[in-house]
Coordinates of C-alpha atoms and ligand atoms in Angstrom, one line a residue:
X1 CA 75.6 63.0 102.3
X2 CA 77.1 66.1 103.4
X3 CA 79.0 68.3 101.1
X4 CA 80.7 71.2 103.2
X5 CA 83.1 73.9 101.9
X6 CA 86.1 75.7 103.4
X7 CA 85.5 79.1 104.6
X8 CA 85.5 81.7 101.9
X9 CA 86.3 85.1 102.6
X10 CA 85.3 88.0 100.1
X11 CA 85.9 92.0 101.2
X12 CA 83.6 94.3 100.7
X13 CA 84.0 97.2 97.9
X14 CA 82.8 100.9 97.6
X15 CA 82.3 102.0 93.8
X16 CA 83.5 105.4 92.3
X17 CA 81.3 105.5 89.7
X18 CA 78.4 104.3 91.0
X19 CA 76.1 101.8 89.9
X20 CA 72.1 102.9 90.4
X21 CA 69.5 101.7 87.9
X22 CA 68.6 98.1 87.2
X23 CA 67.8 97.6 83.5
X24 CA 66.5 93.6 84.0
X25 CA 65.7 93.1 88.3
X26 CA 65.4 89.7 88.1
X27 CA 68.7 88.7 86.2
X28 CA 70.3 92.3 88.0
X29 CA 71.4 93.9 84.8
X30 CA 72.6 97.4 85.6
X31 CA 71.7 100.2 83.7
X32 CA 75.4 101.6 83.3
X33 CA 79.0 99.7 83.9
X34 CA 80.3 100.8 87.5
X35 CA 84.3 100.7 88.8
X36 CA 84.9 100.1 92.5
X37 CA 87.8 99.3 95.1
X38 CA 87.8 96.4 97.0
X39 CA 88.7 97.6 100.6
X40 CA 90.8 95.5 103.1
X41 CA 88.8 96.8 106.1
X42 CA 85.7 95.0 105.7
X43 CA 85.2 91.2 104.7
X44 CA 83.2 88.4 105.9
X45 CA 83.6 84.4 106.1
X46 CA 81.2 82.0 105.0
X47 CA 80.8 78.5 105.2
X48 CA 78.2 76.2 103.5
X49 CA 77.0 73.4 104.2
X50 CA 74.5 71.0 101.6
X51 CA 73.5 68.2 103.9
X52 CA 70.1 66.1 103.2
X53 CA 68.8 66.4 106.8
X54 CA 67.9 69.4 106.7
X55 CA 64.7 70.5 105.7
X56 CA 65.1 73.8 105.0
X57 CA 68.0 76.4 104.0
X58 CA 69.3 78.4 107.1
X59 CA 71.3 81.4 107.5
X60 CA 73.3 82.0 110.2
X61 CA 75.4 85.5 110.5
X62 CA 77.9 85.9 113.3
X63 CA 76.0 82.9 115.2
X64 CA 72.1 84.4 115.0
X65 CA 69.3 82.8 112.9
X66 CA 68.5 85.4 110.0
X67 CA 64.6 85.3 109.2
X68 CA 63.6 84.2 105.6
X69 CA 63.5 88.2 104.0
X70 CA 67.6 87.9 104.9
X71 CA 67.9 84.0 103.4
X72 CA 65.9 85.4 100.2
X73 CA 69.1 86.7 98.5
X74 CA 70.9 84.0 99.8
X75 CA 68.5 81.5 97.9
X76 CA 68.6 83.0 95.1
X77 CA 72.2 82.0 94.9
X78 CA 71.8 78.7 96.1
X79 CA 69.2 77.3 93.8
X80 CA 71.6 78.3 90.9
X81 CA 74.1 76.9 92.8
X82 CA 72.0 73.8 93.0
X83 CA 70.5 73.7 89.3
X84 CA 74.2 73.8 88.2
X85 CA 75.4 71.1 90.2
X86 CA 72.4 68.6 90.1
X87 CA 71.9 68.7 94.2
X88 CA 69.0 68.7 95.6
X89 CA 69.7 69.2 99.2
X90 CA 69.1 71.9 101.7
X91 CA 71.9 74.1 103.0
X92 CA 73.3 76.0 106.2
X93 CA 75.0 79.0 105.7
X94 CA 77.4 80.5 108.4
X95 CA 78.7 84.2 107.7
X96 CA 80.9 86.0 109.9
X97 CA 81.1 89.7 109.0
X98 CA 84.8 91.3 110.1
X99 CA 83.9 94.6 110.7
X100 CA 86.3 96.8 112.9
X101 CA 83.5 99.0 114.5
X102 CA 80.3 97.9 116.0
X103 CA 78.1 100.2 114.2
X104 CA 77.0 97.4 111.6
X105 CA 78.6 98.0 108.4
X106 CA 78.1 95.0 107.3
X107 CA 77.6 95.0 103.6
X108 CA 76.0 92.8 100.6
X109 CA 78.5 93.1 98.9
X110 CA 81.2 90.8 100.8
X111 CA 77.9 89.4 101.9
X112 CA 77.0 87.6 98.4
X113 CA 80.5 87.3 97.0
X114 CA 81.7 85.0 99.9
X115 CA 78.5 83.2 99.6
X116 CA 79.0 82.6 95.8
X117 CA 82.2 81.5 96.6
X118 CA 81.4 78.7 99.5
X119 CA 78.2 77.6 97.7
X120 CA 79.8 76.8 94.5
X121 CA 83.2 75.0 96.5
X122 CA 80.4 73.0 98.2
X123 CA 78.7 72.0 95.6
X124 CA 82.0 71.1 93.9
X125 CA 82.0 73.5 90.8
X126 CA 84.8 74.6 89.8
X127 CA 83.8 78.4 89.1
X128 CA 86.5 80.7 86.9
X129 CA 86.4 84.5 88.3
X130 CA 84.2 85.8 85.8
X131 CA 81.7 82.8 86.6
X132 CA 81.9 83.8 90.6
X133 CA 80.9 87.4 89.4
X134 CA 77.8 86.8 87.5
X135 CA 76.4 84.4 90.7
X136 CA 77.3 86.6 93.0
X137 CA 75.8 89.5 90.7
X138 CA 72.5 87.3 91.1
X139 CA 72.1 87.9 95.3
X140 CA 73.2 91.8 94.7
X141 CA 74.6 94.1 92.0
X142 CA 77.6 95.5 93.8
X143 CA 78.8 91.9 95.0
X144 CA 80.0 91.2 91.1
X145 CA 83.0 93.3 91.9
X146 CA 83.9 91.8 94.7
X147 CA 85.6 89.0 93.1
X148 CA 88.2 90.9 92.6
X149 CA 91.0 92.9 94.6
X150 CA 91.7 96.5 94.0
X151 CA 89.7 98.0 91.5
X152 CA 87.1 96.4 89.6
X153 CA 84.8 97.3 86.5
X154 CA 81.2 95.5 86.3
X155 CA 80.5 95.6 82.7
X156 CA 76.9 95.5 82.1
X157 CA 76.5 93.7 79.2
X158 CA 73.7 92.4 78.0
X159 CA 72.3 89.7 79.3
X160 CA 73.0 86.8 82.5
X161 CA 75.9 85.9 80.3
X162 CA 78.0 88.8 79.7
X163 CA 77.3 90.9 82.9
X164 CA 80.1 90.3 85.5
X165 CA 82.9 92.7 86.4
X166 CA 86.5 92.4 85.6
X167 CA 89.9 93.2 87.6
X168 CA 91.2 97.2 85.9
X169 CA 94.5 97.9 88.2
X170 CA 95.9 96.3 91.4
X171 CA 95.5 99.4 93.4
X172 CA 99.4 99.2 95.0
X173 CA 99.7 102.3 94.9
X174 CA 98.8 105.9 97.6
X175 CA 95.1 105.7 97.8
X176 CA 93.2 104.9 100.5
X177 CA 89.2 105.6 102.5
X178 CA 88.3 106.7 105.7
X179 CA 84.9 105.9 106.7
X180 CA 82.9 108.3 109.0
X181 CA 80.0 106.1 110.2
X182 CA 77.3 108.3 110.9
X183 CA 73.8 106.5 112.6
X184 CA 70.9 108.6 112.6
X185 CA 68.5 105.9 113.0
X186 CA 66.0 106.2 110.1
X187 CA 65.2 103.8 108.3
X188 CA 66.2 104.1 104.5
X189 CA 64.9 103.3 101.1
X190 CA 66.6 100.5 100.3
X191 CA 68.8 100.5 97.1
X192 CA 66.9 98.3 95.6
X193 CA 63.8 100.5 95.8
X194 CA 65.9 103.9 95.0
X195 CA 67.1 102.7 91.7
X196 CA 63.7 101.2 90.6
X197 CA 62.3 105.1 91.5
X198 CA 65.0 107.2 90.0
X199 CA 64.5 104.6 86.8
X200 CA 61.0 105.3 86.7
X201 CA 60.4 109.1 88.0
X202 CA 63.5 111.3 87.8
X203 CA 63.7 113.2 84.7
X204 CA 67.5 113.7 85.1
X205 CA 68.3 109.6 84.6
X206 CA 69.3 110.0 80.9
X207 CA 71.8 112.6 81.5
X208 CA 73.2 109.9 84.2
X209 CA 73.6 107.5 81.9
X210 CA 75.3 109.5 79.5
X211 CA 77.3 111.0 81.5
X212 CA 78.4 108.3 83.4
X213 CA 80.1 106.7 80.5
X214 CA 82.2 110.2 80.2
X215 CA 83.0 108.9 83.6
X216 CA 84.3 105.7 83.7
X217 CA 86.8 106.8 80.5
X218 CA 88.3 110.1 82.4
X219 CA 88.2 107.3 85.7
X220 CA 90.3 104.5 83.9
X221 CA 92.7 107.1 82.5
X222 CA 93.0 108.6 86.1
X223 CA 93.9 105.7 87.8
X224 CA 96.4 104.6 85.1
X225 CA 98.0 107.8 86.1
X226 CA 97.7 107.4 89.4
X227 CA 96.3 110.4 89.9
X228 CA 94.2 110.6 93.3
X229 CA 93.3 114.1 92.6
X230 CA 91.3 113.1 89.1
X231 CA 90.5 109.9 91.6
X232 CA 88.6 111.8 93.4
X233 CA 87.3 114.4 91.8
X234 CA 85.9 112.2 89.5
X235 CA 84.5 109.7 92.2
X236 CA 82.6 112.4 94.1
X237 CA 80.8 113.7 91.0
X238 CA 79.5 110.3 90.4
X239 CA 78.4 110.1 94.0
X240 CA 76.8 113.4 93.9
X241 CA 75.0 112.7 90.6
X242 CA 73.3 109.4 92.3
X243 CA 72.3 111.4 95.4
X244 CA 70.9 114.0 92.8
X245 CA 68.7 111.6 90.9
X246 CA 67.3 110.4 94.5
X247 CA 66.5 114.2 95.0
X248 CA 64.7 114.8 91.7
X249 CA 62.8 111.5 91.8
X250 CA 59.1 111.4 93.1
X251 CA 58.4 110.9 95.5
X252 CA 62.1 112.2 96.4
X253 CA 64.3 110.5 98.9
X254 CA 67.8 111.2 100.6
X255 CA 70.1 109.0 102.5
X256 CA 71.5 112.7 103.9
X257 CA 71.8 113.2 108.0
X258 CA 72.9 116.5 109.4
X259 CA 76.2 114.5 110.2
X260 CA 76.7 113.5 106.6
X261 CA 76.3 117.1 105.6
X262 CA 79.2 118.2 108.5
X263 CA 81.5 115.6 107.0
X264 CA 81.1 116.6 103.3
X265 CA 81.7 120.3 104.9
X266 CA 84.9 118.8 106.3
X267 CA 85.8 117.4 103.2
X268 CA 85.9 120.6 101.3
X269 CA 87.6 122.3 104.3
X270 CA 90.0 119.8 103.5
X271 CA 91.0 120.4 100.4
X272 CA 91.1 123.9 101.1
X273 CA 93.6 123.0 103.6
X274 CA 95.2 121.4 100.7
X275 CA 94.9 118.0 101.0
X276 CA 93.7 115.9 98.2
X277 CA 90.5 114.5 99.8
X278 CA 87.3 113.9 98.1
X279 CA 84.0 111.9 99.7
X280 CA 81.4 109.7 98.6
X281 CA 78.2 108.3 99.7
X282 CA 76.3 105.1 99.3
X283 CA 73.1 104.3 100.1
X284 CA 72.7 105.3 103.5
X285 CA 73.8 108.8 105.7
X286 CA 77.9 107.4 106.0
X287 CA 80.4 109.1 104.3
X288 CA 84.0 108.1 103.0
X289 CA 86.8 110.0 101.9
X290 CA 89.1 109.6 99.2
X291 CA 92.9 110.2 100.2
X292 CA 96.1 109.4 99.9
X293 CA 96.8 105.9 102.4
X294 CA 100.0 108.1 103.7
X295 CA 97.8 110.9 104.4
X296 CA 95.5 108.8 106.2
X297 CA 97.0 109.2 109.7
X298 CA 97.1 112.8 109.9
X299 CA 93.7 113.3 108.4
X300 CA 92.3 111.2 111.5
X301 CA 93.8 113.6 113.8
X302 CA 91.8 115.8 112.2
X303 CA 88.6 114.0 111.7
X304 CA 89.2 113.6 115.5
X305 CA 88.1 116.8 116.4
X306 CA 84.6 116.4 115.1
X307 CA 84.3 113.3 115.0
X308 CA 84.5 110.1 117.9
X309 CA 87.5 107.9 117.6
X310 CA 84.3 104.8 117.2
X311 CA 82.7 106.8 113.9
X312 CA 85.9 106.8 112.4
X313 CA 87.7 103.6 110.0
X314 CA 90.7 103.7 107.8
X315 CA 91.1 101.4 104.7
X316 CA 93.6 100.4 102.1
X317 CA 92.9 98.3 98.7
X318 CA 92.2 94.8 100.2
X319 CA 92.5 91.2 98.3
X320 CA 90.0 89.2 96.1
X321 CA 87.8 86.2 96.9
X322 CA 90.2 83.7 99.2
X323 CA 89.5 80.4 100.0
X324 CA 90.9 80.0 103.9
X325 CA 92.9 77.1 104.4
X326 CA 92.5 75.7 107.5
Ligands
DP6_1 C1 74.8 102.8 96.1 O1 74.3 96.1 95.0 O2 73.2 96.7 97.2 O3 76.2 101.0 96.8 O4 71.7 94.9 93.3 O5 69.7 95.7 94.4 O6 71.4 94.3 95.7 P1 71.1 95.3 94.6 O7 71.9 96.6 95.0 P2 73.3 96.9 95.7 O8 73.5 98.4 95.3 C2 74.6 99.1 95.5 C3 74.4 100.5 95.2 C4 75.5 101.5 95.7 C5 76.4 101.8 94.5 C6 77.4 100.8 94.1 O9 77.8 100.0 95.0 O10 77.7 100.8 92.9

C-alpha cells in the first residue's frame, strides 16, 4: 500500500534571541528558550511518500538523490513518525527549497518543519501545532519554530514533552530583513558542533544563559510595543553574544568573512544615517538586517552600492506550516 501526502510547505525562520547550547543532543533540548520570525522569503515543499516497495528511505531535494549524512535527520523524523503510526514501510521524500537567489540558502529549518508536516499527513496522524513542533524539533532545534508564522518562542522545557515553541505576535506590523548573502567558501563548523564546544569550553556560557533570559523579557515587551528600535537592538546583542561564545571557546571558531564584517560596518553607518537598522548573524559568514518593511526599498539602494543586486534579499513576516491543496 502506498500512503502519500499532499505537499507541505513550511518557511524558514531567523531567531532574535538565539538559540546555541543543546542541554539533551539526542532528544534536542536547548539550553535557553529562543524567539524567531518566520520569513516569507524562504520556504520549501515536501512530499512523502510510505510505499512497501521500497527498500530503503530516499531523499530527494529539488530532484537530486541526497547521500545518507543528508537522510540522517530526515530519519530521525520518520522512525518517530513510523513508531507513532504503527508503519513499517520505507519512504521517499521530495523537498523543493524556494529560494529567490541561487547562492544556496537553503535552510533546516523549513527543511525539517515541512518534513514533520508531510510525514505525519502521510502517515495519517493528525498532529496539533505544538505536536508538529516537538517532531520537527527532533531533525533540528530551530525547525520547532517554524510551525508557526510571525514570531515564535521555543520554550525549552524539560523534557521531549514540554519542549516545542509557541506562536508570541502575528508580526503585521513595519518590520522586515534584508539578507546580504556573503560566500567565502570555507567550510564551517557546523552548529551542531559550535554549540556542543561553546557548552563545553567557553568560560563566558553562564553569563549567556543568564542573560539571555533578561533577553527574551525586554524582547516580548519590545515587540508588544512594536518597537523595531528595541527590536533590534535587542536582536543584535543576542547575535553578538553567540558569536562571542564561539570566539572564547577552544579551540575558537568564527563564522566571520571580511564581507560580513563590511556589512555590519554598513549597518552601523546606517543608523548613523538614522535609520533604525540592526543585523544579525547565524551560523555561517551572511548577515541580515533588521528594518522597517517600508524602509526596505530605500535601504537596497543603498546596500546597492556595495553590494551586487544577486547578494542582496528582502523579506517580510511569512505564514505557518500550510498544507498545499492541489
Ligand atoms: C545559529 O537548529 O540548525 O541558527 O538543532 O543542531 O539542528 P540543530 O541546530 P540548528 O541551529 C540553529 C542555530 C542558529 C540560531 C537559531 O536559529 O536559534
Amino acid at each position: 500500500m502506498i500512503k502519500q501526502s499532499k505537499w507541505v510547505r513550511a518557511h524558514t525562520n531567523i531567531a532574535f534571541i538565539k538559540y546555541w547550547g543543546k542541554e539533551d543532543e539526542t532528544l534536542i533540548l536547548p539550553k535557553n528558550n529562543s524567539l524567531s520570525l518566520t520569513l516569507d522569503a524562504f520556504y520549501t515543499d515536501t512530499q512523502v511518500c510510505f510505499d512497501k516497495k521500497l527498500n530503503k528511505d530516499i531523499l530527494f531535494i529539488d530532484g537530486e538523490e541526497q547521500d545518507k549524512k543528508a537522510l540522517k535527520k530526515a530519519q530521525v523524523i520518520l522512525d518517530l513518525v513510523r513508531k507513532e503510526a504503527g508503519i513499517h514501510e520505507f519512504a521517499r521524500i521530495d523537498s523543493k527549497n524556494h529560494v529567490p537567489t541561487a547562492a544556496g540558502l537553503a535552510s533546516s529549518a523549513s527543511g525539517l518543519a515541512a518534513l514533520a508536516g508531510a510525514a505525519s499527513l502521510a502517515a495519517g496522524l493528525n498532529l496539533t501545532k505544538e505536536e508538529l513542533s516537538r517532531l520537527a524539533r527532533r531533525g533540528s532545534g530551530s525547525a520547532s519554530r517554524s510551525i508557526y508564522g510571525g514570531f515564535a518562542e521555543w520554550q525549552k522545557g524539560s523534557s521531549d514533552i514540554d519542549s516545542f515553541a509557541i506562536p508570541i505576535d502575528e508580526a503585521d506590523w513595519d518590520i522586515g530583513m534584508i539578507f546580504i548573502i556573503v560566500d567565502d567558501g570555507r567550510k564551517e563548523v557546523s552548529s551542531t558542533e559550535g554549540m556542543r564546544r561553546v557548552v563545553e569550553t567557553s568560560p563566558y556560557y553562564d553569563g549567556w544563559i543568564s542573560s539571555t533570559k533578561e533577553d527574551l523579557i525586554d524582547m516580548k515587551s519590545a515587540i508588544k510595543m512594536q518597537d523595531i528600535v528595541k527590536v533590534g537592538e535587542i536582536a543584535e546583542r543576542s547575535a553578538l553574544k553567540m558569536h562571542a561564545l564561539n570566539l572564547s571557546a577552544n579551540p575558537p571558531f568564527n563564522y566571520w568573512s571580511p564581507e560580513s564584517i563590511e556589512a555590519m560596518r554598513m549597518v552601523s553607518e546606517l543608523r548613523k544615517q538614522g535609520y533604525p537598522v540592526y543585523l544579525t548573524m547565524d551560523a555561517g559568514p551572511n548577515v541580515k538586517l533588521i528594518c522597517k518593511a517600508s524602509q526596505m526599498e530605500e535601504l537596497m539602494e543603498k546596500l546597492l552600492q556595495t553590494f551586487h543586486k544577486e547578494q542582496l534579499v528582502m523579506a517580510k513576516p511569512g505564514p505557518g506550516i500550510q498544507i498545499l491543496e492541489d
